[in-house]
Structure formats: C-alpha cells, structure tokens
PDB file of C-alpha atoms in Angstrom:
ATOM      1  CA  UNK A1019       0.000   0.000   0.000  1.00 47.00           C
ATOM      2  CA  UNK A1020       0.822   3.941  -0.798  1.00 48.00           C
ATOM      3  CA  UNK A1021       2.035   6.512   1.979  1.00 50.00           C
ATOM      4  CA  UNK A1022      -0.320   8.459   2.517  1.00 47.00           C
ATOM      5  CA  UNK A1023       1.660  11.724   2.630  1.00 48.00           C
ATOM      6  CA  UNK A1024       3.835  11.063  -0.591  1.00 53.00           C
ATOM      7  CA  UNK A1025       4.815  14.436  -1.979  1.00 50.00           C
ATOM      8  CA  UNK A1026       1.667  16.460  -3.507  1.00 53.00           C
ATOM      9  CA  UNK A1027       3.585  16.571  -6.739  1.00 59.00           C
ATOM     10  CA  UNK A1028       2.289  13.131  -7.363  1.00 84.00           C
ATOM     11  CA  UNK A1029      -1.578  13.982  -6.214  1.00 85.00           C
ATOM     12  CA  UNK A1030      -3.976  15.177  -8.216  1.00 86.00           C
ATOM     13  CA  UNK A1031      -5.748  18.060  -6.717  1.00 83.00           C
ATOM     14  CA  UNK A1032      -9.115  18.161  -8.597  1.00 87.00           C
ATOM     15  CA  UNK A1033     -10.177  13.980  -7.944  1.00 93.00           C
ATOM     16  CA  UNK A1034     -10.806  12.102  -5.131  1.00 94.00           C
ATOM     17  CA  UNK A1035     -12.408   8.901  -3.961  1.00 97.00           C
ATOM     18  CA  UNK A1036     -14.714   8.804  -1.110  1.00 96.00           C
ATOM     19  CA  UNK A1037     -15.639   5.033   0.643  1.00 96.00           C
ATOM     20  CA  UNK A1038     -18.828   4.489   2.445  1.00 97.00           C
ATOM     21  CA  UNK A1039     -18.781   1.251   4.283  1.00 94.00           C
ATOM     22  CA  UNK A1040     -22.207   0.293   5.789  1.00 95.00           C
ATOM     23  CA  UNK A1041     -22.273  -2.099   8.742  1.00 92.00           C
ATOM     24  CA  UNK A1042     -24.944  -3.725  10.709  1.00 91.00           C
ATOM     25  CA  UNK A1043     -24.777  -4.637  14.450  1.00 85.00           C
ATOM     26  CA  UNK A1044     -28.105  -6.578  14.321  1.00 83.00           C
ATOM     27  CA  UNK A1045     -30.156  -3.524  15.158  1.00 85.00           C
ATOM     28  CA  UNK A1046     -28.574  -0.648  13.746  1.00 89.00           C
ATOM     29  CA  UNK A1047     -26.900   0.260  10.318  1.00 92.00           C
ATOM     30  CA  UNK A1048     -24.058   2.045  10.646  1.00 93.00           C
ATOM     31  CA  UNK A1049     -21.167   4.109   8.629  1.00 95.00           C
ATOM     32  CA  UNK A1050     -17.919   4.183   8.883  1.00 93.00           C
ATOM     33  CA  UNK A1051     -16.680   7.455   9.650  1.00 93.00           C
ATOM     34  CA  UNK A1052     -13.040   8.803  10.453  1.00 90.00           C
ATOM     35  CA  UNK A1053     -11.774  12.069  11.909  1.00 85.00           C
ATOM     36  CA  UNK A1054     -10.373  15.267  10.253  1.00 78.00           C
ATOM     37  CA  UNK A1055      -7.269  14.848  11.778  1.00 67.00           C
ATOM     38  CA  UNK A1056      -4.363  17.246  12.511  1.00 60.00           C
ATOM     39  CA  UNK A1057      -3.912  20.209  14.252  1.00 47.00           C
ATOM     40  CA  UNK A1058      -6.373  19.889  16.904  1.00 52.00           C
ATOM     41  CA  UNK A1059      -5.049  22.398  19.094  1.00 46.00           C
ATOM     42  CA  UNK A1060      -7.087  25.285  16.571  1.00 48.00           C
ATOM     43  CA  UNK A1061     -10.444  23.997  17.119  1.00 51.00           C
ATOM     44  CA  UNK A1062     -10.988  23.707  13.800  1.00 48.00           C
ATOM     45  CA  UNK A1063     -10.675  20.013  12.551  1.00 44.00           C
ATOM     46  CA  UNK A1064     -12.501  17.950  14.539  1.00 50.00           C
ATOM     47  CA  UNK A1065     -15.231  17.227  12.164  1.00 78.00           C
ATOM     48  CA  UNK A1066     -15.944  13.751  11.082  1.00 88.00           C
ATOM     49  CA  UNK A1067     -16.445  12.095   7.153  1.00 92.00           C
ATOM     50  CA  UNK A1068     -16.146   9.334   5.460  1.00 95.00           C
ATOM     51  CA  UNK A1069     -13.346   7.580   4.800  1.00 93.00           C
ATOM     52  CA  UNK A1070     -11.301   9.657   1.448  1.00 93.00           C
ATOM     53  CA  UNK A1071      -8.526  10.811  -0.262  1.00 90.00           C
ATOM     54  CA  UNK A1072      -7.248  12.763  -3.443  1.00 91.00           C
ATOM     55  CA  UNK A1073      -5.432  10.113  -5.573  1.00 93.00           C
ATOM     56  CA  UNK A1074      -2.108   9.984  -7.039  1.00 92.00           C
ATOM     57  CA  UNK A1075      -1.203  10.310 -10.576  1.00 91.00           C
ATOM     58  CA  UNK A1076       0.074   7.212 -10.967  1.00 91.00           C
ATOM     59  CA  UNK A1077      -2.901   4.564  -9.518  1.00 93.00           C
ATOM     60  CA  UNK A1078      -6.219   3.973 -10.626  1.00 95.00           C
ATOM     61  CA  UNK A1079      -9.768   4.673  -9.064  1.00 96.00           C
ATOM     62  CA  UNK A1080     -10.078   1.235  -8.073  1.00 96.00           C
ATOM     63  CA  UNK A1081      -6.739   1.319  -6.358  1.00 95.00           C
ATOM     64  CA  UNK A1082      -7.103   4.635  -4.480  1.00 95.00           C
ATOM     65  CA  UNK A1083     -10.290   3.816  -3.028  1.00 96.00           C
ATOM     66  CA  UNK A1084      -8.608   0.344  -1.495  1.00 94.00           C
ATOM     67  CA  UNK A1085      -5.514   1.766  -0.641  1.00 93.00           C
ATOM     68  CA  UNK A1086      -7.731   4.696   1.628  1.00 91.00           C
ATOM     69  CA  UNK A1087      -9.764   2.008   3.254  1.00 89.00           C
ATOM     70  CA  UNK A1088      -6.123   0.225   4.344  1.00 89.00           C
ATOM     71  CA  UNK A1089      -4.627   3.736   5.121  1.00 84.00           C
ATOM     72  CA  UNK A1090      -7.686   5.169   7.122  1.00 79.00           C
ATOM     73  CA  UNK A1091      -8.915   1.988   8.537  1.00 80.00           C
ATOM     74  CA  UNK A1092      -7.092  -0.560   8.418  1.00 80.00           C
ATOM     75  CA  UNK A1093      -9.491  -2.776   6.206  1.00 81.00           C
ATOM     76  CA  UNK A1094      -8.087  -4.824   3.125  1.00 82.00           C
ATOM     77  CA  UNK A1095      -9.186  -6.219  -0.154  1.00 79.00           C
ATOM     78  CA  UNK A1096     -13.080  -5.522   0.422  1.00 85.00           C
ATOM     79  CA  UNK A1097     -15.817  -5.066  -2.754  1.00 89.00           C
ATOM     80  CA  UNK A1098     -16.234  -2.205  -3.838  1.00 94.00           C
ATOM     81  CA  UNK A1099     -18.945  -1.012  -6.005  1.00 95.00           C
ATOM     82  CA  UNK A1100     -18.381   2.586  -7.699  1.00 96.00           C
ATOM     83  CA  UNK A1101     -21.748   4.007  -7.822  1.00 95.00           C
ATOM     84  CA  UNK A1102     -21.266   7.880  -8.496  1.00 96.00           C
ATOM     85  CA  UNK A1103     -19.443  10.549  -8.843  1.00 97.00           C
ATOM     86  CA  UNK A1104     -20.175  14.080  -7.312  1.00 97.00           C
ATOM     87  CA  UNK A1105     -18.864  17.053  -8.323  1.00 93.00           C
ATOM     88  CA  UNK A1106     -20.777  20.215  -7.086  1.00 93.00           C
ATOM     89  CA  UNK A1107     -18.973  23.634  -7.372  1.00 88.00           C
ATOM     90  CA  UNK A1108     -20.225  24.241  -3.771  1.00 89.00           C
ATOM     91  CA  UNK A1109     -18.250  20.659  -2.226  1.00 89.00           C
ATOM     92  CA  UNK A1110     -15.474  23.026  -1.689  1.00 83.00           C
ATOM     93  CA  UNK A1111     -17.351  25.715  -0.210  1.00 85.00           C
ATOM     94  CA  UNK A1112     -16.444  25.351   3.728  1.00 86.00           C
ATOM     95  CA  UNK A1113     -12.871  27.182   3.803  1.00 83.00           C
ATOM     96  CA  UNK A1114     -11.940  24.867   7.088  1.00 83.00           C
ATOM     97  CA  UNK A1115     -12.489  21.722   4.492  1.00 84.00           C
ATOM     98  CA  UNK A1116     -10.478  22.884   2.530  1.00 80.00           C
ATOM     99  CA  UNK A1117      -7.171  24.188   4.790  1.00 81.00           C
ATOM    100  CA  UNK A1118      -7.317  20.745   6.306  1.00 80.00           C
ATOM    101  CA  UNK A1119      -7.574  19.189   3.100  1.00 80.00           C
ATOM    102  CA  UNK A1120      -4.238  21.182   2.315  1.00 78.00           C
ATOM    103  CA  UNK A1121      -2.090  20.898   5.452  1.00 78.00           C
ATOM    104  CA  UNK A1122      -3.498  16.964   5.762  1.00 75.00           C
ATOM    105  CA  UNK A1123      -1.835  16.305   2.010  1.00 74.00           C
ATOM    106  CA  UNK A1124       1.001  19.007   2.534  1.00 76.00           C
ATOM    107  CA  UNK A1125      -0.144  20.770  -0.551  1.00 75.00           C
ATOM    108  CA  UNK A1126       1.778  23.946  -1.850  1.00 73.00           C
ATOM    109  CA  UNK A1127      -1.042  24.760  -3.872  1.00 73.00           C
ATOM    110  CA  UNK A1128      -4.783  25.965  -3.881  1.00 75.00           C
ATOM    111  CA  UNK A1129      -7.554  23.152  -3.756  1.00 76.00           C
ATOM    112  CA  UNK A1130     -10.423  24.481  -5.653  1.00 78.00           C
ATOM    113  CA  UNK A1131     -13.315  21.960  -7.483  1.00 85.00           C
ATOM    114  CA  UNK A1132     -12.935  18.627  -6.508  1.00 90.00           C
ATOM    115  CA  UNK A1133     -14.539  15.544  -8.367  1.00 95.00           C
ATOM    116  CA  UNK A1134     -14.771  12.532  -5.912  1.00 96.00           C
ATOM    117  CA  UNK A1135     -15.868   8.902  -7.243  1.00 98.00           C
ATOM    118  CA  UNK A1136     -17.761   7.356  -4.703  1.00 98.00           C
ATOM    119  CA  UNK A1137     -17.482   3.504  -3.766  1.00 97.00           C
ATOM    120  CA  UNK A1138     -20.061   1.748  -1.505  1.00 96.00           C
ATOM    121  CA  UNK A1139     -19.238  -1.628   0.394  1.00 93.00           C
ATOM    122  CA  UNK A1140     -21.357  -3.703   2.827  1.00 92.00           C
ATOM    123  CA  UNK A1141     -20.052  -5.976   5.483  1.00 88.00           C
ATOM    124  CA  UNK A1142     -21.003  -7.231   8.761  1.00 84.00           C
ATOM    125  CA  UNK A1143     -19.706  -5.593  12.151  1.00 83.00           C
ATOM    126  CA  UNK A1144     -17.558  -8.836  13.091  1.00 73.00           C
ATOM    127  CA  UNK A1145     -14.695  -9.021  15.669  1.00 64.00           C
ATOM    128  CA  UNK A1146     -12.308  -8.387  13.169  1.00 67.00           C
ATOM    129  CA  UNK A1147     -14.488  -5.076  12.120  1.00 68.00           C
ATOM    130  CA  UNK A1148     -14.110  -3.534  15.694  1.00 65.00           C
ATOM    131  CA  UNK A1149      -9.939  -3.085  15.821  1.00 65.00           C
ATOM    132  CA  UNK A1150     -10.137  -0.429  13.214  1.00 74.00           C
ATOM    133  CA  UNK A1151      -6.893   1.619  12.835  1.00 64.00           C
ATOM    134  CA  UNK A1152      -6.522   4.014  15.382  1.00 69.00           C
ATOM    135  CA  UNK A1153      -4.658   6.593  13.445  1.00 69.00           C
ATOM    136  CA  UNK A1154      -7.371   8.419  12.326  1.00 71.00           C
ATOM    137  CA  UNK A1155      -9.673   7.674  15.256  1.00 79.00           C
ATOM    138  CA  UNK A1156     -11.900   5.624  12.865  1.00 85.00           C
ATOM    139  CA  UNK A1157     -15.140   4.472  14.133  1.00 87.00           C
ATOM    140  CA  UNK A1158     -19.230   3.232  13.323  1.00 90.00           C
ATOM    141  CA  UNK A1159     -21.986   5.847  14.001  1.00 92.00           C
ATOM    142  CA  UNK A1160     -25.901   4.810  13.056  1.00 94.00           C
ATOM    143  CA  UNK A1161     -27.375   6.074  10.363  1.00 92.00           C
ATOM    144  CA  UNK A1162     -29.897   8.067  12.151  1.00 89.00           C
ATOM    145  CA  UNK A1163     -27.516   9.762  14.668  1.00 89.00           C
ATOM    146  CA  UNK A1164     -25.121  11.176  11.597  1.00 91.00           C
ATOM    147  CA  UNK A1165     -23.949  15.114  12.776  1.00 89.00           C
ATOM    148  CA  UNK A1166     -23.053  17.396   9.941  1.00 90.00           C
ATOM    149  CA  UNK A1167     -20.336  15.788   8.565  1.00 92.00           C
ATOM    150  CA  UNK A1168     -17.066  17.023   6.140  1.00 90.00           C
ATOM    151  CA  UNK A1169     -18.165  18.170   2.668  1.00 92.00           C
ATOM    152  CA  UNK A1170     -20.896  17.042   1.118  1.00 94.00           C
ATOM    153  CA  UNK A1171     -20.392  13.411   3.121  1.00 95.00           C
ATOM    154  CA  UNK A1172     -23.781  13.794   4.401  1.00 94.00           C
ATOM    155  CA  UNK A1173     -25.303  13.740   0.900  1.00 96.00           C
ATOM    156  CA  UNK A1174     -23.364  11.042  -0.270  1.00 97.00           C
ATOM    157  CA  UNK A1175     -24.517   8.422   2.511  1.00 97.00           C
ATOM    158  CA  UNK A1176     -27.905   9.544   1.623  1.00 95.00           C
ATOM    159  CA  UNK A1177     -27.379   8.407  -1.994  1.00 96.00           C
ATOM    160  CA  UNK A1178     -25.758   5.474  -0.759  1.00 96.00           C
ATOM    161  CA  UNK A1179     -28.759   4.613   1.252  1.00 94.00           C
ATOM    162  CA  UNK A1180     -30.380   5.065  -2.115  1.00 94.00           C
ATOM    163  CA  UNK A1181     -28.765   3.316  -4.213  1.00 95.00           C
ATOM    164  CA  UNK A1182     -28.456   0.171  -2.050  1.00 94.00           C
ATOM    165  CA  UNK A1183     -32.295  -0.193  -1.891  1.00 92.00           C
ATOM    166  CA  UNK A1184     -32.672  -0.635  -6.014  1.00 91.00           C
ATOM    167  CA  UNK A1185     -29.305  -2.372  -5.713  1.00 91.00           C
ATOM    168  CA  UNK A1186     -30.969  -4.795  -3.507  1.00 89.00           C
ATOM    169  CA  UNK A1187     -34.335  -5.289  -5.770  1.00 85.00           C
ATOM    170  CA  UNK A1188     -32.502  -7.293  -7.773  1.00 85.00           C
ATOM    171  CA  UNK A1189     -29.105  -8.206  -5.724  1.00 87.00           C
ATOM    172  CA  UNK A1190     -30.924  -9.297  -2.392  1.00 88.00           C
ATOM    173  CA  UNK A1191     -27.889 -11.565  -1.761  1.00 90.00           C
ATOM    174  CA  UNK A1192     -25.799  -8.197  -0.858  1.00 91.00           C
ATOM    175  CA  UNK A1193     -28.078  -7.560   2.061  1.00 92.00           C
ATOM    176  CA  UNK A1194     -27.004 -11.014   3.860  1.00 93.00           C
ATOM    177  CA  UNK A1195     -23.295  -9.954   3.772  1.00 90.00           C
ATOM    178  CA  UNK A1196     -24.854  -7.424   6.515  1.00 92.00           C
ATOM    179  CA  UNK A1197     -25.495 -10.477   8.761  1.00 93.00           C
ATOM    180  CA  UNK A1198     -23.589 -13.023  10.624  1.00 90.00           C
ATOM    181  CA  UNK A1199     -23.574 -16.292   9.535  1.00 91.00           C
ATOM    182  CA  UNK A1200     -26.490 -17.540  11.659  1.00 93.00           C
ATOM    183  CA  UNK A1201     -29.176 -14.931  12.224  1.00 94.00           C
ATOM    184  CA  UNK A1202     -32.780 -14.683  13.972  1.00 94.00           C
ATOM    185  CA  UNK A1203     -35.964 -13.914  11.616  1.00 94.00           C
ATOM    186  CA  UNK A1204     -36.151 -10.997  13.608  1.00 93.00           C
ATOM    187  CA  UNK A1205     -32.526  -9.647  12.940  1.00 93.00           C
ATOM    188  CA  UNK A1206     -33.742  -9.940   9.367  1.00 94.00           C
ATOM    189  CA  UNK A1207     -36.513  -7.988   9.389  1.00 95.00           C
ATOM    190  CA  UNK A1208     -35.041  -5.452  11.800  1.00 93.00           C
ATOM    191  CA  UNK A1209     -32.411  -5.333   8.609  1.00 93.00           C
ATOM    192  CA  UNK A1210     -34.797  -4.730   5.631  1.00 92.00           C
ATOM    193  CA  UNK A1211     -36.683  -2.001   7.797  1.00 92.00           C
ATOM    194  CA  UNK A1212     -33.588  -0.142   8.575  1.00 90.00           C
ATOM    195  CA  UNK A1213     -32.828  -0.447   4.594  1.00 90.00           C
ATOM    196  CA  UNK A1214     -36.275   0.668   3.573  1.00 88.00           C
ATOM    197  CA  UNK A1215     -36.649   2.799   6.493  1.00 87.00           C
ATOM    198  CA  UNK A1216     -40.328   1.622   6.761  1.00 90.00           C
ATOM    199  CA  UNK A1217     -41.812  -1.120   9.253  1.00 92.00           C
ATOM    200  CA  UNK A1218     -42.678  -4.618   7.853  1.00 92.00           C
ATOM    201  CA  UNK A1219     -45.603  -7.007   9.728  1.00 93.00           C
ATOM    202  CA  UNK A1220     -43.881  -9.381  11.410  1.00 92.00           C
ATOM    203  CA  UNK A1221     -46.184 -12.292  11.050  1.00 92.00           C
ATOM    204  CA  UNK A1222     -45.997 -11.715   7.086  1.00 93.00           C
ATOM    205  CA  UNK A1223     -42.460 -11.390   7.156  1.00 92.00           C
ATOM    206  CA  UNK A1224     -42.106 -14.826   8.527  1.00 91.00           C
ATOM    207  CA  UNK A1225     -44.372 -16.203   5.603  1.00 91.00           C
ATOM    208  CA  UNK A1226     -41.852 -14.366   3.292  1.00 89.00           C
ATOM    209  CA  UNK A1227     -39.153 -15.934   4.656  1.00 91.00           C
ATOM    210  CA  UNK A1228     -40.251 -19.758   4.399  1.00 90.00           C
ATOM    211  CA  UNK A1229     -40.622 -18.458   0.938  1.00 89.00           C
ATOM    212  CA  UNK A1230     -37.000 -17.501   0.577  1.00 90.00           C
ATOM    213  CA  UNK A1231     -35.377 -21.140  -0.643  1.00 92.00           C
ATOM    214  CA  UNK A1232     -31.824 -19.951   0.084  1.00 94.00           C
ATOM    215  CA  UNK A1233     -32.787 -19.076   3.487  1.00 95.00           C
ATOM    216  CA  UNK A1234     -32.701 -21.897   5.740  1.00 96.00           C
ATOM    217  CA  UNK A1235     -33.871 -22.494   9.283  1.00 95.00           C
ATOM    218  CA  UNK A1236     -31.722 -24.609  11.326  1.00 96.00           C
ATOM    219  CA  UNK A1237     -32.231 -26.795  14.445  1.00 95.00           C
ATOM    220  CA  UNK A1238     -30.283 -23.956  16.537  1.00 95.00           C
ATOM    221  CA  UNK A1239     -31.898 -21.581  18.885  1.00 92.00           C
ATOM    222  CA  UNK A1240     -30.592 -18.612  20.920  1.00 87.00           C
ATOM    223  CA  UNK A1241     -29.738 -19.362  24.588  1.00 88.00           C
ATOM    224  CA  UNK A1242     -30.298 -17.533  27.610  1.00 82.00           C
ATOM    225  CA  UNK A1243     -32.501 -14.966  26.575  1.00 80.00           C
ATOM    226  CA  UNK A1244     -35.676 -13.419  28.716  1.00 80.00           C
ATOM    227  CA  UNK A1245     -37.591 -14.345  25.851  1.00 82.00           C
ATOM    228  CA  UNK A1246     -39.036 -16.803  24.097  1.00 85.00           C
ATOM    229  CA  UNK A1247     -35.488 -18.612  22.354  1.00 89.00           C
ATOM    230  CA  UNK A1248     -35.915 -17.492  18.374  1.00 92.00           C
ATOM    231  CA  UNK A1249     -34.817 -19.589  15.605  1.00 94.00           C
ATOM    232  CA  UNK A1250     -31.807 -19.082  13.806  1.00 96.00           C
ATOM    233  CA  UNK A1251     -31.385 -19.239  10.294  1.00 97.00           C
ATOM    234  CA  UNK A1252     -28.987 -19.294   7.360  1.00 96.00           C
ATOM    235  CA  UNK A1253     -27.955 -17.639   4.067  1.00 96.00           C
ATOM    236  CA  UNK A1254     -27.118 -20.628   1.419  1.00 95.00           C
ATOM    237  CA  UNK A1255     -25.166 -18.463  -0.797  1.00 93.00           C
ATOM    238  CA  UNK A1256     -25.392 -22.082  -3.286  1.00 93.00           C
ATOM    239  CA  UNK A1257     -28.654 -22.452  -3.877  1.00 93.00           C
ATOM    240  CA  UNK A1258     -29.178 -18.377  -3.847  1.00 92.00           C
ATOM    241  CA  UNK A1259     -27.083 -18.468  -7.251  1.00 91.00           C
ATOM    242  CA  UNK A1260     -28.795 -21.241  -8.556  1.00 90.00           C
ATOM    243  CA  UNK A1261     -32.125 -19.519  -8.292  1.00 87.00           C
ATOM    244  CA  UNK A1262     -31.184 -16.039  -9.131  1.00 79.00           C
ATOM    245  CA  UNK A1263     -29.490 -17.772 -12.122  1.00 73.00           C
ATOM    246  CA  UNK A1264     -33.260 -18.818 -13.133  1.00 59.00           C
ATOM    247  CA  UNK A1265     -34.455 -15.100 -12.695  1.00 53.00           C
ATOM    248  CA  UNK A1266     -35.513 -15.533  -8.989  1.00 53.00           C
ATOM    249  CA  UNK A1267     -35.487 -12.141  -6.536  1.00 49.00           C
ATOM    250  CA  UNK A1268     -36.952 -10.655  -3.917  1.00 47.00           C
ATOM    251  CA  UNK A1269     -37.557  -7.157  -2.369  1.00 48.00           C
ATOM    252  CA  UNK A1270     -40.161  -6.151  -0.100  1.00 46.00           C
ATOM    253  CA  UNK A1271     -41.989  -3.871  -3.178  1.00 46.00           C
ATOM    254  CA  UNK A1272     -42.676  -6.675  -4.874  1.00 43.00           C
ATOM    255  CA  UNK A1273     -44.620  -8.260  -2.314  1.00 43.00           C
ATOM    256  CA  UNK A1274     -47.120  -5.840  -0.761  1.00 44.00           C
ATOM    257  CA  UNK A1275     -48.099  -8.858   2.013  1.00 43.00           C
ATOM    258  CA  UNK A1276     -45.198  -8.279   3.555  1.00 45.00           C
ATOM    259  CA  UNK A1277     -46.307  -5.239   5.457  1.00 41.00           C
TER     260      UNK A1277
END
C-alpha cells in the first residue's frame, strides 16, 4: 500500500475517492466514519467524514479507493462497487475543508473543485471489524444519529442509502453480507426495515421468509434470553445463485403482504 503523505507533486488536486462502508450490528446500520485529523489544538478540525482521499497520478480509481480504506482503517481487499461521482462547485465551499484538506496532504497549492468517485461496500460488524486503525480515530456511528459531517459526506450516505435499496431489488444476496452467519428472523426484518426505512408485519415477514429457498432455518436456537429462544437461520449463498441464475429475486416492493 501507498504513503499516505507522498509528496503532492504526485496527487492530483481536482479527484478524489470517497468510501462508504455500511455495517450492521443486528439492530442498527451504521457508517464508517473517520476524523479530520491534525492540528487539533485550533479547534478547527474535529469534524468527522467518510473515509477519502485525493489520488495519485500514478494509480487507478479502483486502487485509491482500497488503498484509503487500508490507510484510514485498516481494512483490506473488500468489494467495492463505484456508484457515483459528485462534483458540485459548492463541495469546496467550507474554507476549514479545505485548509485541512491542504495541510493533511502538505499541498503547496490551492484546492479548488474537486470531483470525488464514490465507492459503496457492505459488510457485517464482526470481531475483526471492531480493531479499526486508530490513526485516524476511525469508528461506526448509526445512520440516524449522523452530525453534519465534512463536505458534502452527508449527501453522499444519503445516496448510498439510495442506491443500495434498487441495488438490492434485484441483488438481495448483498443484504445477507450485513449479517452473521447464523441470524434470527427478527434480525432480518429489523435489517430490511432499517434499509427501507419503513416497518414490515412481522407475522408476514415470517411467511416471506419460508418463501426464501436460500434461506434456511436450522435446528439452533438462541440461549439464555428473557424471551421466548428465536430460531436461527442461514444464508445458502449455493442455492441463492442457482435460483437467481433462473431469474428468482426478492424485495419487499414486490410483495405488498409483507407489510
């Protein structure tokens, strides 16, 4: 992986990528968010945004966007989808965005329009996902709690949020990367109404369920909990591709019994 702070000849000053990595805990979706760093002393860059950099001259779009998920967070070799590009003449409009853009890249020149590619990834908030990299104090806030963030950062989760709800229409596969490997019919639910931002009826979602062939229940059950043990179930990734090879999908639009 790239230094970070190679010398600014090699940047380019007018392109950057931007990462939004969405995460669920099994109630919440979350983003992954790091810290303006530098020159705290001032008061001035404590804000928080996603996960970016401008690229080099001498790496593709592709490879920026991994290298600043290594760089800022630690994580490696995740998929990445590019699904926009924004390029406002007002992303540049906060002057303290833009002086800790400078001194962060140790630019000897004036940052003025910047065009960032955007790149959306979905995983679930493992072990492994909680020792982030320290370095730029990178951590997971929920979707509903975001403060004004860098930029236009804000507006780009929102179109992430977006875009992952057609994506999932017709790639409903993506959404089970969000869960562990065994997961309760009502982590599932709790997911898709987080996604859709819209509440599903329960007993309906369990009839949509049994009617989801690549998700299967198993003979396990949660232990020591108040309540009544739920059933846990599984993604078969297998059998998913075999049916979405013959055209089959699901999303909850499609099947107005759900709610």
């Amino acid at each position: 992986m790239k230094n970070p702070l190679r010398v600014d000849e090699m940047l380019n000053p007018h392109v950057s990528v931007d990462c939004v990595v969405l995460g669920f805990d099994g109630e919440h979706l979350k983003v992954l968010l790091v810290k303006q760093t530098g020159h705290e002393e001032s008061g001035y860059y404590n804000n928080m945004k996603l996960p970016g950099s401008l690229i080099y001259n001498d790496e593709d779009l592709d490879e920026a966007a991994q290298r600043v998920l290594y760089e800022l967070t630690g994580l490696n070799e995740l998929h990445l989808i590019q699904f926009r590009a924004f390029g406002s003449k007002n992303r540049t409009n906060n002057p303290k965005d833009i002086k800790w853009l400078e001194r962060f890249h140790q630019l000897n020149q004036k940052v003025e329009r910047i065009v960032t590619i955007t790149y959306l990834t979905m995983v679930k908030i493992d072990k492994k996902l909680t020792h982030l990299s320290d370095r730029y104090e990178a951590c997971w806030t929920d979707i509903d709690a975001l403060c004004p963030l860098a930029f236009d950062h804000n507006q780009i989760i929102g179109e992430a949020l977006w875009f992952v709800r057609q994506y999932v229409q017709t790639q409903p596969a993506a959404l089970f990367d969000l869960l562990p490997k065994r997961f309760t019919a009502a982590e599932l639910r709790t997911l898709y109404e987080t996604i859709y931002d819209r509440k599903f009826d329960v007993r309906n979602f369990h009839k949509r369920i049994a009617q989801m062939k690549y998700v299967l229940p198993l003979e396990e059950f949660q232990t020591g909990v108040a309540h009544r043990a739920a059933r846990y179930y599984k993604f078969d990734r297998k059998l998913y591709n075999k049916l979405h090879g013959m055209g089959k999908s699901f999303s909850p639009d499609e099947h107005n019994e759900i709610y």
